[in-house]
Each structure stands twice: as structure tokens, then as C-alpha cells.
Coordinates of C-alpha atoms in Angstrom, one line a residue:
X958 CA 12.4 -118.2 9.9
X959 CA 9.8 -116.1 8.6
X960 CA 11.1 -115.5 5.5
X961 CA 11.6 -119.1 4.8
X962 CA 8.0 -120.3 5.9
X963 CA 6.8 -117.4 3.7
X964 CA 8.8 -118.4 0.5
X965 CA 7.4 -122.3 0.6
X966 CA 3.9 -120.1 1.3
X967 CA 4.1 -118.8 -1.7
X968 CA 5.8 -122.3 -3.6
X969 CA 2.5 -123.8 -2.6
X970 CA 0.2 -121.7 -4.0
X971 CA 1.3 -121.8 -6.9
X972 CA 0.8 -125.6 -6.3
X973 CA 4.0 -127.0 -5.4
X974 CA 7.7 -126.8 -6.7
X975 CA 7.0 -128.7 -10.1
X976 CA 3.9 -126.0 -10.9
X977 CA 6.2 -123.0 -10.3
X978 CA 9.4 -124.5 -12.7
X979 CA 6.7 -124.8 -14.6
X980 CA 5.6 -121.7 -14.6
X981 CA 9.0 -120.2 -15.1
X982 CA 9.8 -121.4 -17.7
X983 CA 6.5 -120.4 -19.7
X984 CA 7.1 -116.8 -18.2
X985 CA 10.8 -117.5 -20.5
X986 CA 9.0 -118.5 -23.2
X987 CA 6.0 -116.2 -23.8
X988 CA 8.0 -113.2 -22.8
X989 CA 12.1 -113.6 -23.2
X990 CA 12.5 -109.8 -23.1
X991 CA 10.6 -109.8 -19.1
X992 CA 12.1 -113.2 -18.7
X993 CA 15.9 -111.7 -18.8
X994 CA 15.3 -108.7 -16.8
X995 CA 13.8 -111.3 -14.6
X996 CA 17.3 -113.7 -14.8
X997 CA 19.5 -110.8 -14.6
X998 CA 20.9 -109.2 -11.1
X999 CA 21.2 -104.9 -10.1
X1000 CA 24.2 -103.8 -9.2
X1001 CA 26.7 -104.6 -7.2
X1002 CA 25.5 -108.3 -7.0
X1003 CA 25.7 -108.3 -11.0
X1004 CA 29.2 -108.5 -10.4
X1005 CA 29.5 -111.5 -7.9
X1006 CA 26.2 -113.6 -9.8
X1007 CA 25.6 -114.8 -12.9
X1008 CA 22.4 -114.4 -13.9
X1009 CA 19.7 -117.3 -13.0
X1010 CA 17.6 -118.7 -15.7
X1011 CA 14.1 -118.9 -14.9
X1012 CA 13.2 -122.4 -14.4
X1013 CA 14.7 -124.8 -11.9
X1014 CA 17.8 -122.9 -11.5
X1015 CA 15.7 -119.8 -10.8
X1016 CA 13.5 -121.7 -8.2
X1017 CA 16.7 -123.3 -6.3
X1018 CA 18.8 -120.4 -6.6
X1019 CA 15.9 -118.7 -4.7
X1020 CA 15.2 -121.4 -2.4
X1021 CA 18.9 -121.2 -1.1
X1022 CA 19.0 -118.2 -0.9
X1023 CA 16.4 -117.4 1.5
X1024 CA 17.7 -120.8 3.7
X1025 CA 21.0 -119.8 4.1
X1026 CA 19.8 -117.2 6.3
X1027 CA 18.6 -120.1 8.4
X1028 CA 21.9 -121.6 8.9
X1029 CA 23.4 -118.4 9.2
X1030 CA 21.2 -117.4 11.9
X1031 CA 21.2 -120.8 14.3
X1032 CA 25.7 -120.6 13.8
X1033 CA 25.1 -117.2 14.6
X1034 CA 22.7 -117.8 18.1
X1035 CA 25.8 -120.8 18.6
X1036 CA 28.2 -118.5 18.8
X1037 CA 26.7 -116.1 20.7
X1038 CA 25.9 -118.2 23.3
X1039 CA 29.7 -119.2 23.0
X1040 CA 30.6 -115.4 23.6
X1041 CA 28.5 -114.5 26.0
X1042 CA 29.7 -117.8 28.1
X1043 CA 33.3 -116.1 27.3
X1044 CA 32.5 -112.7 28.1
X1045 CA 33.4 -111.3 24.6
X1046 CA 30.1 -111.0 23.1
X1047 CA 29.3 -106.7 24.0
X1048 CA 25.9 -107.0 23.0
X1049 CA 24.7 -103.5 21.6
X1050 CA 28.8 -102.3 21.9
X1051 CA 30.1 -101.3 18.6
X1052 CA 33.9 -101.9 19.1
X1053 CA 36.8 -103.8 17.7
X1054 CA 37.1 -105.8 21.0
X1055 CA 33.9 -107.3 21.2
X1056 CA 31.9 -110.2 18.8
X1057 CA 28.2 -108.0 18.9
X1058 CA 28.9 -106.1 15.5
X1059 CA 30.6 -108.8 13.8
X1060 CA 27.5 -111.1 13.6
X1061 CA 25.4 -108.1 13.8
X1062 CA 27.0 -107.6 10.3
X1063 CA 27.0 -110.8 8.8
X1064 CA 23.5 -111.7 10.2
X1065 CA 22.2 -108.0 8.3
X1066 CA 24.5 -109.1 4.9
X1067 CA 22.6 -113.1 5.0
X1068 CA 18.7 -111.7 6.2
X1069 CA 19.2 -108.7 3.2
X1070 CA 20.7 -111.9 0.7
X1071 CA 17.6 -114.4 1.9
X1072 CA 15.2 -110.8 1.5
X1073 CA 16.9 -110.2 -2.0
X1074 CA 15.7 -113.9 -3.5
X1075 CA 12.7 -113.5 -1.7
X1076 CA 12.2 -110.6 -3.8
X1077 CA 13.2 -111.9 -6.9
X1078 CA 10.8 -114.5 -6.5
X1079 CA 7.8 -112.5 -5.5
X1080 CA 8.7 -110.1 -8.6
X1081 CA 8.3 -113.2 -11.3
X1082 CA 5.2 -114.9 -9.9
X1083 CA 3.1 -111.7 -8.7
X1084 CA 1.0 -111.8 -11.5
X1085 CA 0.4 -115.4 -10.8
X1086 CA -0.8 -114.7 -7.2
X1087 CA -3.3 -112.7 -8.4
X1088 CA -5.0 -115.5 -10.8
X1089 CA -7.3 -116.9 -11.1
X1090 CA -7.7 -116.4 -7.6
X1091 CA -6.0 -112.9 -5.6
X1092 CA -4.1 -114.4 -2.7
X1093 CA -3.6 -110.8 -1.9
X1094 CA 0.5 -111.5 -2.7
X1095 CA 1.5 -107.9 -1.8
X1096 CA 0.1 -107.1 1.9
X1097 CA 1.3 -110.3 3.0
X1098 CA 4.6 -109.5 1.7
X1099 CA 5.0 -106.4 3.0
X1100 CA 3.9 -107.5 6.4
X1101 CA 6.8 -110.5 6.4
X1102 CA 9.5 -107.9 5.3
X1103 CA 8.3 -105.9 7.9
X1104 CA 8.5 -108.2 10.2
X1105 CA 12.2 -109.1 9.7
X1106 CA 13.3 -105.9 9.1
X1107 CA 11.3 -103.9 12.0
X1108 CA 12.3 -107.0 14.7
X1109 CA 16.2 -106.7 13.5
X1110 CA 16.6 -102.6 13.3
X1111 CA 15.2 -101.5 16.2
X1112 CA 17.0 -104.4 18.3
X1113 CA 20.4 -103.1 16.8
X1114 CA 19.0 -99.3 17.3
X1115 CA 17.9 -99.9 20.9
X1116 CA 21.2 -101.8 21.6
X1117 CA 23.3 -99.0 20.1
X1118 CA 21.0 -96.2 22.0
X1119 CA 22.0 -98.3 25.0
X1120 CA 25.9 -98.4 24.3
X1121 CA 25.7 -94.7 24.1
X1122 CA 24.3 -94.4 27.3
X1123 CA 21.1 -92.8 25.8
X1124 CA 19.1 -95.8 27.1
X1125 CA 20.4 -96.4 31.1
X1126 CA 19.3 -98.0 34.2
X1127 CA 15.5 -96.7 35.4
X1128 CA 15.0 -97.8 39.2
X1129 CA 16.0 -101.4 40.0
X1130 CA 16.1 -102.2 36.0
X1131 CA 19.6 -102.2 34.6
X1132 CA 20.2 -100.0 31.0
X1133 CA 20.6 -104.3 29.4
X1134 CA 16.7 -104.9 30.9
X1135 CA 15.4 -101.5 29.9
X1136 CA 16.6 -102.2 26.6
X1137 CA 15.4 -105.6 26.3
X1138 CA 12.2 -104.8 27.7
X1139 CA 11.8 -101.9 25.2
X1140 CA 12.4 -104.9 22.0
X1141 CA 9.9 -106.8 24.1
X1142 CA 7.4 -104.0 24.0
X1143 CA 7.9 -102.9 20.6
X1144 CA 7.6 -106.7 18.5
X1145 CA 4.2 -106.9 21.2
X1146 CA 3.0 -103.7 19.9
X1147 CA 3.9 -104.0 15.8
X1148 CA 2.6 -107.9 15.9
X1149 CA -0.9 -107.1 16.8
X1150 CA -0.7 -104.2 13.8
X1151 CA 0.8 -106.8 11.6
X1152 CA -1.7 -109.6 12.5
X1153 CA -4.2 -106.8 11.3
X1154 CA -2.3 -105.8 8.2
X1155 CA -2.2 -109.8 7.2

């Protein structure tokens, strides 16, 4: 939910959702070449999206974007609690048999959708986050993409390490603790350097 806190972050400083519309649609105005490179999706997603005019459409499109992650990711904590209740989840397995890589790879297709309009959002207003006053856009970008990204890879890394034996039982810990306790360690470690980095 990081990403979505971030995205109304950066709504607000530019004064609300009125003042960014707003903004868009000067940005199409002033500059129509920037403004369609802007609009217009990179490949493959060119194929499945129509481009977004900058405006409202531009703003919402953005806005859902980054929230259907949201949704995506409390059906997806539903059903893994569902799963595991049914003995079918596998965490960290990567087999036909078991649930783990199917959310696994719908949760990495919605966070890299919800990242994606994050991105295309950032990209038109950056140069509005730097004035008149510099909200410092691009650290505290970095750090929230970081975030999401370092928390979800090196769970699914850890987990897969674990399915492959790599990561087993130490002492009275079994291999599903070490690994769990190894996540643990790690988000402890990169949030204090984050905290820093913000």
C-alpha cells in the first residue's frame, strides 16, 4: 500500500486532484509534441491500451492503476489464507500442483501494472515537483520502488532458495522459519537504509 499512499503523496503536492488535471492539461497545451509521448504507451502494453490523454483521463487512468494493486493484493492474502487452510498453498514451491506461483504471478503482473502508472505519473509532473519548491521527487521515488520491489523479490528468492533445499532446517528452526526469519531480517535491515535515503 505503499505505492498507493505514495501516488496521493505526490497528488497533494501538486495541491490536490483539480491542480494536477489542471496541470495536465497545460503540459498538452504548451507542449503537444511532450504531451503525446506522454499519452502514448511502450511496447507491449501499446497493444492492449489506448493511449491516455493528459487531463482527467490521465490522472484516473493512473489513479486505478496503482489501486488495483490494492484489491489485487487483499483477494490475493484471501485466498491464501483459503489455501493454506486447504493445504494447497506450497509457499515458495514452484509446481503445477500448488496455488504459491499462481498469485505469485498475478500479484508481480498487478504490483509491475500499479509501478507502471506510478511511473507514468511521476514522468509528467517531475518538473512540477521541483518548482517552485524541490520536494526532492526523485529520492523519494526511488526509495518507494525500492521498497516494493526489494520486499517482493527477495521473499520470492528466499522462498524458491528454500524449495530447492538451498535454505534448510538450522538447529530446532525449520527450513519455512529460517526462511521467514531471513525476509524478517532483510526488510529490518533495508528499512533503516531507506528511512535514511528518504
Amino acid at each position: 500500500y505503499v505505492i498507493s499512499s505514495f501516488l496521493y503523496y505526490l497528488i497533494e503536492l501538486l495541491g490536490g486532484q483539480d491542480a494536477l488535471v489542471r496541470t495536465l492539461r497545460t503540459m498538452k497545451q504548451t507542449d503537444p509534441e511532450a504531451a503525446e509521448h506522454l499519452e502514448d504507451h511502450g511496447f507491449p502494453l501499446n497493444l492492449v491500451l489506448e493511449p491516455w490523454e493528459l487531463g482527467l483521463e490521465f490522472m484516473l487512468q493512473c489513479k486505478h492503476g496503482v489501486l488495483q494493486y490494492v484489491v489485487v493484493k487483499t483477494i490475493a492474502s484471501v485466498l491464501t489464507f483459503a489455501f493454506q487452510s486447504m493445504d494447497v498453498y506450497g509457499e515458495g514451491l514452484f509446481e503445477w500442483n500448488v496455488a504459491y506461483p499462481y498469485l505469485a504471478f498475478a500479484l508481480n503482473c498487478s504490483v509491475m501494472y500499479a509501478l507502471y502508472c506510478l511511473v507514468k505519473l511521476f514522468h509528467a509532473i517531475n518538473d512540477e515537483l521541483r518548482h517552485p519548491i524541490d520536494w526532492h521527487p526523485l529520492g523519494k521515488f526511488l526509495c518507494v520502488k525500492g521498497v516494493v520491489f526489494f520486499t517482493w523479490w527477495q521473499g520470492v528468492i528466499i522462498f524458491y532458495l528454500k524449495a530447492h533445499g538451498i535454505i534448510d532446517d538450522i538447529g530446532a528452526w525449520t527450513g519455512e522459519q529460517v526462511a521467514n526469519g531471513l525476509i524478517d531480517y532483510c526488510i529490518c535491515i533495508e528499512m533503516v537504509g531507506f528511512a535514511i535515503a528518504h
